[in-house]
mmCIF file of C-alpha atoms in Angstrom:
data_model
loop_
_atom_site.group_PDB
_atom_site.id
_atom_site.type_symbol
_atom_site.label_atom_id
_atom_site.label_comp_id
_atom_site.label_asym_id
_atom_site.label_seq_id
_atom_site.Cartn_x
_atom_site.Cartn_y
_atom_site.Cartn_z
ATOM 1 C CA UNK J 1 128.808 100.884 65.351
ATOM 2 C CA UNK J 2 128.385 104.058 63.357
ATOM 3 C CA UNK J 3 130.032 102.869 60.111
ATOM 4 C CA UNK J 4 127.663 99.892 60.002
ATOM 5 C CA UNK J 5 124.605 102.017 60.752
ATOM 6 C CA UNK J 6 125.616 104.478 58.021
ATOM 7 C CA UNK J 7 126.021 101.606 55.535
ATOM 8 C CA UNK J 8 122.601 100.189 56.470
ATOM 9 C CA UNK J 9 120.970 103.601 55.934
ATOM 10 C CA UNK J 10 122.817 104.215 52.656
ATOM 11 C CA UNK J 11 122.691 100.752 51.047
ATOM 12 C CA UNK J 12 120.145 98.659 52.946
ATOM 13 C CA UNK J 13 116.692 98.166 51.441
ATOM 14 C CA UNK J 14 113.617 97.838 53.626
ATOM 15 C CA UNK J 15 111.389 95.212 51.978
ATOM 16 C CA UNK J 16 108.724 95.109 54.688
ATOM 17 C CA UNK J 17 108.180 95.931 58.365
ATOM 18 C CA UNK J 18 110.264 92.842 59.222
ATOM 19 C CA UNK J 19 112.734 92.388 56.327
ATOM 20 C CA UNK J 20 115.900 94.399 55.668
ATOM 21 C CA UNK J 21 117.906 93.530 52.556
ATOM 22 C CA UNK J 22 121.661 94.046 52.977
ATOM 23 C CA UNK J 23 122.896 91.900 50.127
ATOM 24 C CA UNK J 24 124.971 94.718 48.638
ATOM 25 C CA UNK J 25 127.482 94.539 51.518
ATOM 26 C CA UNK J 26 126.820 91.491 53.748
ATOM 27 C CA UNK J 27 124.619 88.701 52.372
ATOM 28 C CA UNK J 28 125.590 88.436 48.700
ATOM 29 C CA UNK J 29 128.235 90.987 47.837
ATOM 30 C CA UNK J 30 130.684 91.638 50.672
ATOM 31 C CA UNK J 31 132.250 94.984 51.577
ATOM 32 C CA UNK J 32 135.721 93.849 52.739
ATOM 33 C CA UNK J 33 136.601 97.153 54.439
ATOM 34 C CA UNK J 34 133.372 97.116 56.447
ATOM 35 C CA UNK J 35 133.909 93.422 57.331
ATOM 36 C CA UNK J 36 137.418 94.332 58.555
ATOM 37 C CA UNK J 37 135.955 97.062 60.795
ATOM 38 C CA UNK J 38 133.287 94.634 62.079
ATOM 39 C CA UNK J 39 135.962 92.027 62.781
ATOM 40 C CA UNK J 40 138.037 94.616 64.643
ATOM 41 C CA UNK J 41 135.025 95.623 66.746
ATOM 42 C CA UNK J 42 134.242 92.032 67.765
ATOM 43 C CA UNK J 43 137.943 91.342 68.409
ATOM 44 C CA UNK J 44 138.191 94.429 70.617
ATOM 45 C CA UNK J 45 135.112 93.456 72.640
ATOM 46 C CA UNK J 46 136.353 89.879 73.234
ATOM 47 C CA UNK J 47 140.138 90.329 73.305
ATOM 48 C CA UNK J 48 140.355 89.382 76.997
ATOM 49 C CA UNK J 49 137.872 86.483 76.891
ATOM 50 C CA UNK J 50 140.478 83.759 76.328
ATOM 51 C CA UNK J 51 138.843 82.695 73.065
ATOM 52 C CA UNK J 52 140.133 79.657 71.204
ATOM 53 C CA UNK J 53 137.539 79.510 68.379
ATOM 54 C CA UNK J 54 134.868 81.474 66.590
ATOM 55 C CA UNK J 55 131.774 79.515 65.547
ATOM 56 C CA UNK J 56 129.327 80.726 62.925
ATOM 57 C CA UNK J 57 126.803 79.353 60.475
ATOM 58 C CA UNK J 58 127.124 79.301 56.701
ATOM 59 C CA UNK J 59 127.135 81.463 54.799
ATOM 60 C CA UNK J 60 126.646 85.095 55.783
ATOM 61 C CA UNK J 61 128.371 84.737 59.144
ATOM 62 C CA UNK J 62 131.619 83.584 57.549
ATOM 63 C CA UNK J 63 132.971 86.985 56.402
ATOM 64 C CA UNK J 64 132.691 88.856 59.724
ATOM 65 C CA UNK J 65 133.843 85.745 61.614
ATOM 66 C CA UNK J 66 136.921 85.333 59.426
ATOM 67 C CA UNK J 67 137.927 88.950 59.948
ATOM 68 C CA UNK J 68 137.527 88.649 63.732
ATOM 69 C CA UNK J 69 139.410 85.336 63.714
ATOM 70 C CA UNK J 70 142.240 86.862 61.701
ATOM 71 C CA UNK J 71 142.616 89.734 64.154
ATOM 72 C CA UNK J 72 142.347 87.461 67.224
ATOM 73 C CA UNK J 73 144.621 84.811 65.689
ATOM 74 C CA UNK J 74 142.129 81.973 66.202
ATOM 75 C CA UNK J 75 140.360 79.525 63.869
ATOM 76 C CA UNK J 76 136.815 79.979 62.592
ATOM 77 C CA UNK J 77 134.489 76.977 62.415
ATOM 78 C CA UNK J 78 131.261 77.248 60.484
ATOM 79 C CA UNK J 79 128.232 75.037 60.939
ATOM 80 C CA UNK J 80 127.120 73.552 57.656
ATOM 81 C CA UNK J 81 123.474 73.541 56.649
ATOM 82 C CA UNK J 82 123.809 70.752 54.145
ATOM 83 C CA UNK J 83 125.502 67.432 54.564
ATOM 84 C CA UNK J 84 128.354 66.706 52.193
ATOM 85 C CA UNK J 85 130.203 63.500 51.447
ATOM 86 C CA UNK J 86 133.141 64.762 53.499
ATOM 87 C CA UNK J 87 130.978 65.672 56.511
ATOM 88 C CA UNK J 88 129.516 62.471 57.882
ATOM 89 C CA UNK J 89 129.322 60.786 61.252
ATOM 90 C CA UNK J 90 131.283 62.266 64.147
ATOM 91 C CA UNK J 91 129.126 65.437 64.195
ATOM 92 C CA UNK J 92 127.446 67.789 66.581
ATOM 93 C CA UNK J 93 124.076 68.703 65.067
ATOM 94 C CA UNK J 94 121.099 70.901 65.849
ATOM 95 C CA UNK J 95 117.895 71.853 64.041
ATOM 96 C CA UNK J 96 117.450 75.521 63.124
ATOM 97 C CA UNK J 97 114.304 77.087 61.670
ATOM 98 C CA UNK J 98 114.726 80.083 59.357
ATOM 99 C CA UNK J 99 111.697 82.358 59.417
ATOM 100 C CA UNK J 100 113.046 84.348 56.451
ATOM 101 C CA UNK J 101 113.313 81.240 54.269
ATOM 102 C CA UNK J 102 110.526 79.339 56.078
ATOM 103 C CA UNK J 103 112.588 76.167 56.283
ATOM 104 C CA UNK J 104 114.242 74.052 58.939
ATOM 105 C CA UNK J 105 117.831 72.918 58.449
ATOM 106 C CA UNK J 106 119.984 70.578 60.445
ATOM 107 C CA UNK J 107 123.263 72.367 61.064
ATOM 108 C CA UNK J 108 126.391 70.362 61.796
ATOM 109 C CA UNK J 109 129.943 70.848 63.019
ATOM 110 C CA UNK J 110 132.595 68.142 62.963
ATOM 111 C CA UNK J 111 133.669 66.922 66.390
ATOM 112 C CA UNK J 112 137.235 67.287 65.079
ATOM 113 C CA UNK J 113 136.964 71.074 65.243
ATOM 114 C CA UNK J 114 135.140 71.759 68.513
ATOM 115 C CA UNK J 115 136.455 70.365 71.803
ATOM 116 C CA UNK J 116 135.463 70.592 75.459
ATOM 117 C CA UNK J 117 138.371 72.937 76.256
ATOM 118 C CA UNK J 118 137.367 75.488 73.609
ATOM 119 C CA UNK J 119 136.202 78.968 74.587
ATOM 120 C CA UNK J 120 133.963 80.149 71.782
ATOM 121 C CA UNK J 121 132.612 83.379 70.367
ATOM 122 C CA UNK J 122 129.542 82.816 68.212
ATOM 123 C CA UNK J 123 129.137 85.335 65.385
ATOM 124 C CA UNK J 124 126.178 85.693 63.015
ATOM 125 C CA UNK J 125 124.956 88.263 60.534
ATOM 126 C CA UNK J 126 121.410 88.706 61.877
ATOM 127 C CA UNK J 127 119.570 88.098 65.128
ATOM 128 C CA UNK J 128 115.783 88.104 64.805
ATOM 129 C CA UNK J 129 114.007 85.179 66.457
ATOM 130 C CA UNK J 130 117.265 83.719 67.728
ATOM 131 C CA UNK J 131 116.946 80.282 66.149
ATOM 132 C CA UNK J 132 120.407 80.208 64.529
ATOM 133 C CA UNK J 133 122.098 81.377 67.737
ATOM 134 C CA UNK J 134 120.159 78.819 69.804
ATOM 135 C CA UNK J 135 121.283 76.073 67.413
ATOM 136 C CA UNK J 136 124.919 77.181 67.620
ATOM 137 C CA UNK J 137 124.731 77.415 71.421
ATOM 138 C CA UNK J 138 123.315 73.871 71.434
ATOM 139 C CA UNK J 139 126.272 72.633 69.373
ATOM 140 C CA UNK J 140 128.775 74.387 71.664
ATOM 141 C CA UNK J 141 127.034 72.797 74.664
ATOM 142 C CA UNK J 142 127.087 69.338 73.043
ATOM 143 C CA UNK J 143 130.858 69.718 72.658
ATOM 144 C CA UNK J 144 131.203 70.654 76.328
ATOM 145 C CA UNK J 145 132.842 73.912 75.207
ATOM 146 C CA UNK J 146 132.211 77.336 76.730
ATOM 147 C CA UNK J 147 130.336 80.084 74.888
ATOM 148 C CA UNK J 148 131.888 83.386 75.942
ATOM 149 C CA UNK J 149 129.288 85.391 74.043
ATOM 150 C CA UNK J 150 127.490 86.081 70.801
ATOM 151 C CA UNK J 151 128.490 88.766 68.304
ATOM 152 C CA UNK J 152 125.713 89.937 66.001
ATOM 153 C CA UNK J 153 126.202 92.252 63.041
ATOM 154 C CA UNK J 154 122.537 93.370 62.816
ATOM 155 C CA UNK J 155 119.897 92.662 65.446
ATOM 156 C CA UNK J 156 116.201 93.138 64.770
ATOM 157 C CA UNK J 157 115.391 94.537 68.200
ATOM 158 C CA UNK J 158 111.661 94.492 67.452
ATOM 159 C CA UNK J 159 111.737 90.683 67.353
ATOM 160 C CA UNK J 160 112.168 88.552 70.482
ATOM 161 C CA UNK J 161 115.371 86.581 69.876
ATOM 162 C CA UNK J 162 117.782 88.992 71.539
ATOM 163 C CA UNK J 163 115.485 89.571 74.509
ATOM 164 C CA UNK J 164 114.986 85.822 75.073
ATOM 165 C CA UNK J 165 118.711 85.078 74.888
ATOM 166 C CA UNK J 166 119.622 87.956 77.216
ATOM 167 C CA UNK J 167 116.992 86.761 79.707
ATOM 168 C CA UNK J 168 118.777 83.377 79.728
ATOM 169 C CA UNK J 169 122.024 85.142 80.635
ATOM 170 C CA UNK J 170 123.666 84.948 77.209
ATOM 171 C CA UNK J 171 126.047 87.815 76.468
ATOM 172 C CA UNK J 172 124.947 89.411 73.191
ATOM 173 C CA UNK J 173 127.030 92.096 71.476
ATOM 174 C CA UNK J 174 125.069 93.578 68.571
ATOM 175 C CA UNK J 175 126.796 96.148 66.389
ATOM 176 C CA UNK J 176 123.540 97.619 65.066
ATOM 177 C CA UNK J 177 120.151 97.135 66.708
ATOM 178 C CA UNK J 178 117.171 98.057 64.586
ATOM 179 C CA UNK J 179 114.128 99.137 66.561
ATOM 180 C CA UNK J 180 111.815 99.552 63.564
ATOM 181 C CA UNK J 181 111.510 99.106 59.812
ATOM 182 C CA UNK J 182 108.045 100.695 59.634
ATOM 183 C CA UNK J 183 107.104 102.834 56.652
ATOM 184 C CA UNK J 184 110.274 101.796 54.832
ATOM 185 C CA UNK J 185 112.500 103.641 57.336
ATOM 186 C CA UNK J 186 115.301 102.112 59.393
ATOM 187 C CA UNK J 187 115.364 103.246 63.017
ATOM 188 C CA UNK J 188 118.113 102.217 65.393
ATOM 189 C CA UNK J 189 117.858 101.456 69.104
ATOM 190 C CA UNK J 190 120.533 102.303 71.614
ATOM 191 C CA UNK J 191 123.128 99.546 71.466
ATOM 192 C CA UNK J 192 122.608 96.890 74.113
ATOM 193 C CA UNK J 193 125.572 94.719 74.880
ATOM 194 C CA UNK J 194 126.128 92.118 77.494
ATOM 195 C CA UNK J 195 123.615 90.150 79.470
#
């Protein structure tokens, strides 16, 4: 997606060979116009998939998921990383390790919002090692629902998550795939969608 790639080049900050900071438009401050375009792109790619829900993880997956859900006319469910008083019992849960934050969280979705007849699109902001996506796929599987695919805003193609998931037959649609962050320069790979 050219608009996203242009935004990454213009406003993204390479912090190391493995870390790209995009907090000016995705992870802290949100660019609503860009999120609308991202939502439209995911909606276009999955418009014929019979989706009933979008599932994401808090918090950076919520904006692109909401835009896609708005366009598709379906609800968005986000997995919570922290338990709250209102989210107890009756949960699907999975453990997810964040390499960026070096912590493991138990993510949870209420059984009230994910059913066996749901057809789900998973959306997340980044795909690196694939831990968040694996956790969300686990939750969808626990519910007996069907995962139609995974929409990723930015994939770190130089890390193994996308490759491992594709090898398992998971459909991955990444809007920007970064092949390298070496020497402070963002390089993009050819987009790889599907299985």
